[in-house]
PDB file of C-alpha atoms in Angstrom:
ATOM      1  CA  MET A  23      -6.237 -16.464  -7.510  1.00 79.00           C
ATOM      2  CA  GLN A  24      -8.587 -14.208  -5.506  1.00 93.00           C
ATOM      3  CA  ALA A  25      -7.158 -10.749  -4.852  1.00 97.00           C
ATOM      4  CA  LYS A  26      -6.822 -10.143  -1.114  1.00 98.00           C
ATOM      5  CA  VAL A  27      -5.340  -6.658  -1.436  1.00 98.00           C
ATOM      6  CA  ALA A  28      -7.045  -3.688  -3.044  1.00 98.00           C
ATOM      7  CA  LEU A  29      -4.522  -1.207  -4.428  1.00 98.00           C
ATOM      8  CA  ILE A  30      -6.380   2.027  -5.045  1.00 98.00           C
ATOM      9  CA  MET A  31      -5.339   5.542  -5.894  1.00 97.00           C
ATOM     10  CA  GLY A  32      -6.914   8.938  -6.364  1.00 95.00           C
ATOM     11  CA  SER A  33      -5.946   9.358 -10.015  1.00 95.00           C
ATOM     12  CA  LYS A  34      -4.216   7.518 -12.859  1.00 96.00           C
ATOM     13  CA  SER A  35      -1.127   9.687 -12.429  1.00 95.00           C
ATOM     14  CA  ASP A  36      -0.620   8.163  -8.958  1.00 96.00           C
ATOM     15  CA  TRP A  37       0.264   4.826 -10.603  1.00 98.00           C
ATOM     16  CA  ALA A  38       3.848   6.045 -11.128  1.00 97.00           C
ATOM     17  CA  THR A  39       4.189   5.896  -7.328  1.00 97.00           C
ATOM     18  CA  MET A  40       1.804   3.067  -6.487  1.00 98.00           C
ATOM     19  CA  GLU A  41       3.289   0.540  -8.894  1.00 98.00           C
ATOM     20  CA  ALA A  42       6.046   0.063  -6.304  1.00 98.00           C
ATOM     21  CA  ALA A  43       3.431  -1.628  -4.077  1.00 98.00           C
ATOM     22  CA  ALA A  44       2.506  -3.883  -6.984  1.00 98.00           C
ATOM     23  CA  GLU A  45       6.189  -4.706  -7.542  1.00 98.00           C
ATOM     24  CA  ILE A  46       6.701  -6.272  -4.109  1.00 98.00           C
ATOM     25  CA  MET A  47       3.321  -8.027  -4.151  1.00 98.00           C
ATOM     26  CA  ASP A  48       4.223  -9.539  -7.533  1.00 98.00           C
ATOM     27  CA  LYS A  49       7.585 -10.660  -6.135  1.00 98.00           C
ATOM     28  CA  LEU A  50       5.891 -12.285  -3.137  1.00 98.00           C
ATOM     29  CA  GLY A  51       3.083 -13.848  -5.187  1.00 98.00           C
ATOM     30  CA  VAL A  52       0.191 -11.911  -3.672  1.00 98.00           C
ATOM     31  CA  ALA A  53      -2.809 -11.189  -5.894  1.00 98.00           C
ATOM     32  CA  TYR A  54      -4.155  -7.638  -5.842  1.00 98.00           C
ATOM     33  CA  HIS A  55      -6.843  -5.545  -7.506  1.00 98.00           C
ATOM     34  CA  VAL A  56      -5.962  -2.099  -8.930  1.00 98.00           C
ATOM     35  CA  GLU A  57      -8.504   0.697  -9.344  1.00 97.00           C
ATOM     36  CA  VAL A  58      -8.759   4.494  -9.398  1.00 98.00           C
ATOM     37  CA  VAL A  59     -11.136   5.644  -6.666  1.00 97.00           C
ATOM     38  CA  SER A  60     -11.105   9.391  -6.061  1.00 95.00           C
ATOM     39  CA  ALA A  61     -12.283  10.800  -2.742  1.00 94.00           C
ATOM     40  CA  HIS A  62     -13.139  14.125  -4.372  1.00 94.00           C
ATOM     41  CA  ARG A  63     -14.158  13.272  -7.942  1.00 95.00           C
ATOM     42  CA  THR A  64     -15.970   9.952  -7.310  1.00 96.00           C
ATOM     43  CA  PRO A  65     -17.219  10.093  -3.701  1.00 96.00           C
ATOM     44  CA  VAL A  66     -20.167   7.743  -4.295  1.00 97.00           C
ATOM     45  CA  LYS A  67     -17.863   5.185  -5.935  1.00 98.00           C
ATOM     46  CA  LEU A  68     -15.490   5.518  -2.965  1.00 97.00           C
ATOM     47  CA  ALA A  69     -18.270   4.763  -0.469  1.00 98.00           C
ATOM     48  CA  GLU A  70     -19.591   1.837  -2.511  1.00 98.00           C
ATOM     49  CA  PHE A  71     -16.107   0.390  -3.015  1.00 98.00           C
ATOM     50  CA  SER A  72     -15.220   0.684   0.667  1.00 98.00           C
ATOM     51  CA  GLU A  73     -18.506  -0.686   1.959  1.00 98.00           C
ATOM     52  CA  SER A  74     -18.307  -3.725  -0.330  1.00 98.00           C
ATOM     53  CA  ALA A  75     -14.598  -4.459   0.215  1.00 98.00           C
ATOM     54  CA  VAL A  76     -15.158  -7.138   2.876  1.00 98.00           C
ATOM     55  CA  GLU A  77     -17.744  -9.046   0.847  1.00 98.00           C
ATOM     56  CA  ARG A  78     -15.465  -8.830  -2.201  1.00 97.00           C
ATOM     57  CA  GLY A  79     -12.853 -10.776  -0.244  1.00 98.00           C
ATOM     58  CA  PHE A  80     -10.252  -8.077   0.317  1.00 98.00           C
ATOM     59  CA  LYS A  81      -8.230  -8.334   3.537  1.00 98.00           C
ATOM     60  CA  VAL A  82      -6.165  -5.128   3.239  1.00 98.00           C
ATOM     61  CA  ILE A  83      -6.607  -1.886   1.300  1.00 98.00           C
ATOM     62  CA  ILE A  84      -3.679   0.252   0.160  1.00 98.00           C
ATOM     63  CA  GLY A  85      -4.733   3.781  -0.759  1.00 98.00           C
ATOM     64  CA  GLY A  86      -2.394   6.248  -2.424  1.00 97.00           C
ATOM     65  CA  ALA A  87      -3.269   9.901  -2.780  1.00 95.00           C
ATOM     66  CA  GLY A  88      -1.592  13.262  -3.241  1.00 93.00           C
ATOM     67  CA  GLY A  89      -2.413  16.810  -2.266  1.00 89.00           C
ATOM     68  CA  ALA A  90      -5.365  16.863   0.117  1.00 87.00           C
ATOM     69  CA  ALA A  91      -5.025  13.035   0.206  1.00 91.00           C
ATOM     70  CA  HIS A  92      -8.405  12.226   1.715  1.00 94.00           C
ATOM     71  CA  LEU A  93      -8.696   8.839  -0.010  1.00 97.00           C
ATOM     72  CA  PRO A  94      -7.219   6.553   2.689  1.00 97.00           C
ATOM     73  CA  GLY A  95      -9.126   8.234   5.518  1.00 97.00           C
ATOM     74  CA  MET A  96     -12.450   8.230   3.718  1.00 97.00           C
ATOM     75  CA  VAL A  97     -12.000   4.566   2.792  1.00 98.00           C
ATOM     76  CA  ALA A  98     -11.164   3.755   6.429  1.00 98.00           C
ATOM     77  CA  ALA A  99     -14.341   5.523   7.519  1.00 97.00           C
ATOM     78  CA  HIS A 100     -16.377   3.096   5.389  1.00 98.00           C
ATOM     79  CA  THR A 101     -14.717  -0.271   6.173  1.00 98.00           C
ATOM     80  CA  ARG A 102     -13.346  -2.318   9.047  1.00 98.00           C
ATOM     81  CA  LEU A 103     -10.421  -3.553   6.938  1.00 98.00           C
ATOM     82  CA  PRO A 104      -6.904  -2.285   7.597  1.00 98.00           C
ATOM     83  CA  VAL A 105      -6.147   0.680   5.343  1.00 98.00           C
ATOM     84  CA  LEU A 106      -2.564   1.588   4.538  1.00 98.00           C
ATOM     85  CA  GLY A 107      -2.133   5.139   3.286  1.00 98.00           C
ATOM     86  CA  VAL A 108       0.610   6.166   0.888  1.00 98.00           C
ATOM     87  CA  PRO A 109       1.269   9.894   0.497  1.00 97.00           C
ATOM     88  CA  VAL A 110       1.957  10.574  -3.176  1.00 97.00           C
ATOM     89  CA  GLN A 111       4.573  13.270  -3.676  1.00 94.00           C
ATOM     90  CA  SER A 112       2.911  16.503  -4.801  1.00 87.00           C
ATOM     91  CA  LYS A 113       4.551  19.304  -6.747  1.00 85.00           C
ATOM     92  CA  ALA A 114       3.365  22.152  -4.545  1.00 83.00           C
ATOM     93  CA  LEU A 115       4.541  20.910  -1.136  1.00 92.00           C
ATOM     94  CA  ASN A 116       6.734  17.941  -2.078  1.00 92.00           C
ATOM     95  CA  GLY A 117       4.355  15.435  -0.463  1.00 93.00           C
ATOM     96  CA  MET A 118       4.219  16.962   3.010  1.00 95.00           C
ATOM     97  CA  ASP A 119       0.617  17.997   2.385  1.00 94.00           C
ATOM     98  CA  SER A 120      -0.237  14.414   1.440  1.00 95.00           C
ATOM     99  CA  LEU A 121       1.604  12.989   4.445  1.00 95.00           C
ATOM    100  CA  LEU A 122      -0.120  15.256   6.930  1.00 94.00           C
ATOM    101  CA  SER A 123      -3.544  14.694   5.361  1.00 93.00           C
ATOM    102  CA  ILE A 124      -3.168  10.933   5.753  1.00 95.00           C
ATOM    103  CA  ALA A 125      -1.410  10.884   9.125  1.00 95.00           C
ATOM    104  CA  GLN A 126      -3.710  13.318  10.923  1.00 94.00           C
ATOM    105  CA  MET A 127      -6.738  11.045  11.268  1.00 93.00           C
ATOM    106  CA  PRO A 128      -9.240  11.698  14.051  1.00 94.00           C
ATOM    107  CA  LYS A 129      -9.409   9.308  16.983  1.00 96.00           C
ATOM    108  CA  GLY A 130     -11.458   6.260  16.037  1.00 96.00           C
ATOM    109  CA  VAL A 131     -10.627   6.162  12.303  1.00 96.00           C
ATOM    110  CA  ALA A 132      -7.301   4.368  11.890  1.00 96.00           C
ATOM    111  CA  VAL A 133      -5.070   4.590   8.827  1.00 98.00           C
ATOM    112  CA  GLY A 134      -1.562   3.160   8.787  1.00 98.00           C
ATOM    113  CA  THR A 135       0.521   5.877   7.155  1.00 97.00           C
ATOM    114  CA  LEU A 136       3.665   5.048   5.196  1.00 98.00           C
ATOM    115  CA  ALA A 137       6.466   7.241   3.848  1.00 98.00           C
ATOM    116  CA  ILE A 138       6.031   9.711   1.010  1.00 97.00           C
ATOM    117  CA  GLY A 139       6.485   8.353  -2.515  1.00 97.00           C
ATOM    118  CA  THR A 140       7.694   5.077  -3.940  1.00 98.00           C
ATOM    119  CA  ALA A 141       9.446   3.907  -0.763  1.00 98.00           C
ATOM    120  CA  GLY A 142       6.140   4.280   1.073  1.00 98.00           C
ATOM    121  CA  ALA A 143       4.261   2.486  -1.690  1.00 98.00           C
ATOM    122  CA  PHE A 144       6.749  -0.399  -1.708  1.00 98.00           C
ATOM    123  CA  ASN A 145       6.544  -0.684   2.077  1.00 98.00           C
ATOM    124  CA  ALA A 146       2.748  -0.542   1.966  1.00 98.00           C
ATOM    125  CA  GLY A 147       2.772  -3.518  -0.394  1.00 98.00           C
ATOM    126  CA  LEU A 148       5.233  -5.327   1.870  1.00 98.00           C
ATOM    127  CA  LEU A 149       3.195  -4.510   4.984  1.00 98.00           C
ATOM    128  CA  ALA A 150       0.013  -5.771   3.310  1.00 98.00           C
ATOM    129  CA  CYS A 151       1.840  -9.032   2.587  1.00 98.00           C
ATOM    130  CA  GLN A 152       3.048  -9.234   6.187  1.00 98.00           C
ATOM    131  CA  ILE A 153      -0.538  -8.821   7.414  1.00 98.00           C
ATOM    132  CA  LEU A 154      -1.699 -11.616   5.108  1.00 98.00           C
ATOM    133  CA  ALA A 155       1.243 -13.807   6.168  1.00 98.00           C
ATOM    134  CA  ASN A 156      -0.258 -14.087   9.655  1.00 98.00           C
ATOM    135  CA  GLU A 157      -2.731 -16.548   8.124  1.00 97.00           C
ATOM    136  CA  ASP A 158      -0.565 -17.898   5.280  1.00 98.00           C
ATOM    137  CA  PRO A 159       2.572 -19.855   6.250  1.00 98.00           C
ATOM    138  CA  GLU A 160       3.774 -20.135   2.633  1.00 98.00           C
ATOM    139  CA  LEU A 161       3.624 -16.366   2.218  1.00 98.00           C
ATOM    140  CA  ALA A 162       5.419 -15.981   5.560  1.00 98.00           C
ATOM    141  CA  GLN A 163       8.234 -18.150   4.183  1.00 98.00           C
ATOM    142  CA  ARG A 164       8.460 -16.057   1.011  1.00 98.00           C
ATOM    143  CA  ILE A 165       8.740 -12.904   3.139  1.00 98.00           C
ATOM    144  CA  ASP A 166      11.478 -14.526   5.236  1.00 98.00           C
ATOM    145  CA  SER A 167      13.343 -15.409   2.033  1.00 98.00           C
ATOM    146  CA  PHE A 168      12.955 -11.849   0.732  1.00 98.00           C
ATOM    147  CA  ARG A 169      14.428 -10.497   3.956  1.00 97.00           C
ATOM    148  CA  ASP A 170      17.287 -12.990   3.796  1.00 97.00           C
ATOM    149  CA  GLU A 171      18.037 -11.817   0.232  1.00 96.00           C
ATOM    150  CA  GLN A 172      18.158  -8.217   1.424  1.00 94.00           C
ATOM    151  CA  THR A 173      20.549  -9.120   4.213  1.00 94.00           C
ATOM    152  CA  ASP A 174      22.771 -11.148   1.884  1.00 93.00           C
ATOM    153  CA  THR A 175      22.944  -8.232  -0.565  1.00 90.00           C
ATOM    154  CA  VAL A 176      24.160  -5.853   2.140  1.00 88.00           C
ATOM    155  CA  LEU A 177      26.607  -8.338   3.655  1.00 90.00           C
ATOM    156  CA  ALA A 178      28.070  -9.241   0.255  1.00 90.00           C
ATOM    157  CA  ASN A 179      29.509  -5.744  -0.104  1.00 84.00           C
ATOM    158  CA  PRO A 180      29.362  -3.680   3.097  1.00 80.00           C
ATOM    159  CA  ASP A 181      31.879  -1.069   1.911  1.00 82.00           C
ATOM    160  CA  PRO A 182      29.865   1.774   0.296  1.00 80.00           C
ATOM    161  CA  ARG A 183      32.917   2.921  -1.668  1.00 83.00           C
ATOM    162  CA  GLU A 184      32.946  -0.265  -3.709  1.00 76.00           C
ATOM    163  CA  GLU A 185      30.551  -1.028  -6.497  1.00 64.00           C
TER     164      GLU A 185
END
C-alpha cells in the first residue's frame, strides 16, 4: 500500500512522542512513511524531501519537533501539502517553546498546530486520516467506527469514581 502520510521528526528521540500518530494510523489502516528530517542539522535534505513530497504521492505531512521546532514551518514553506505540526515536549520549557515556534507562522505559510506531546501526535495522526477520508469512503467508515467506540467506552461507565 502506498504511503499517503509522511510522518517526520527532527530527531530520533522525537519518536517517543510521534509514535502516537503511528498508533492511530495503524488502527485506522492508513499507510505512512517515517523519517528523521532535521530543519537545523539536515536543511538540504529537508528542502529536497518537502519539494518532492507531492510527486512521491504523499497527501499530508505530519512534522514533530521540539525546542526551536522549525521543522513543520520549513516543510510548509517548500510544499503545497497540508502540514500538521506537533510540538514535542522539551525539557527546558516543557514544550511551550515548541508550541510557539510551530504556531507562530507568518501569514501565507500555513501549518496546522496540534497540542504538545503525545496527545498532539495522536490527534495529528487522526487529523491526517480525516483529511484522507474526504476521498476515501472506507476510511471514513473506519473513523466513524473509531468514534463510536470512544463514545461507547465513555457511556459504558460514566461515573469517574468507578473503575
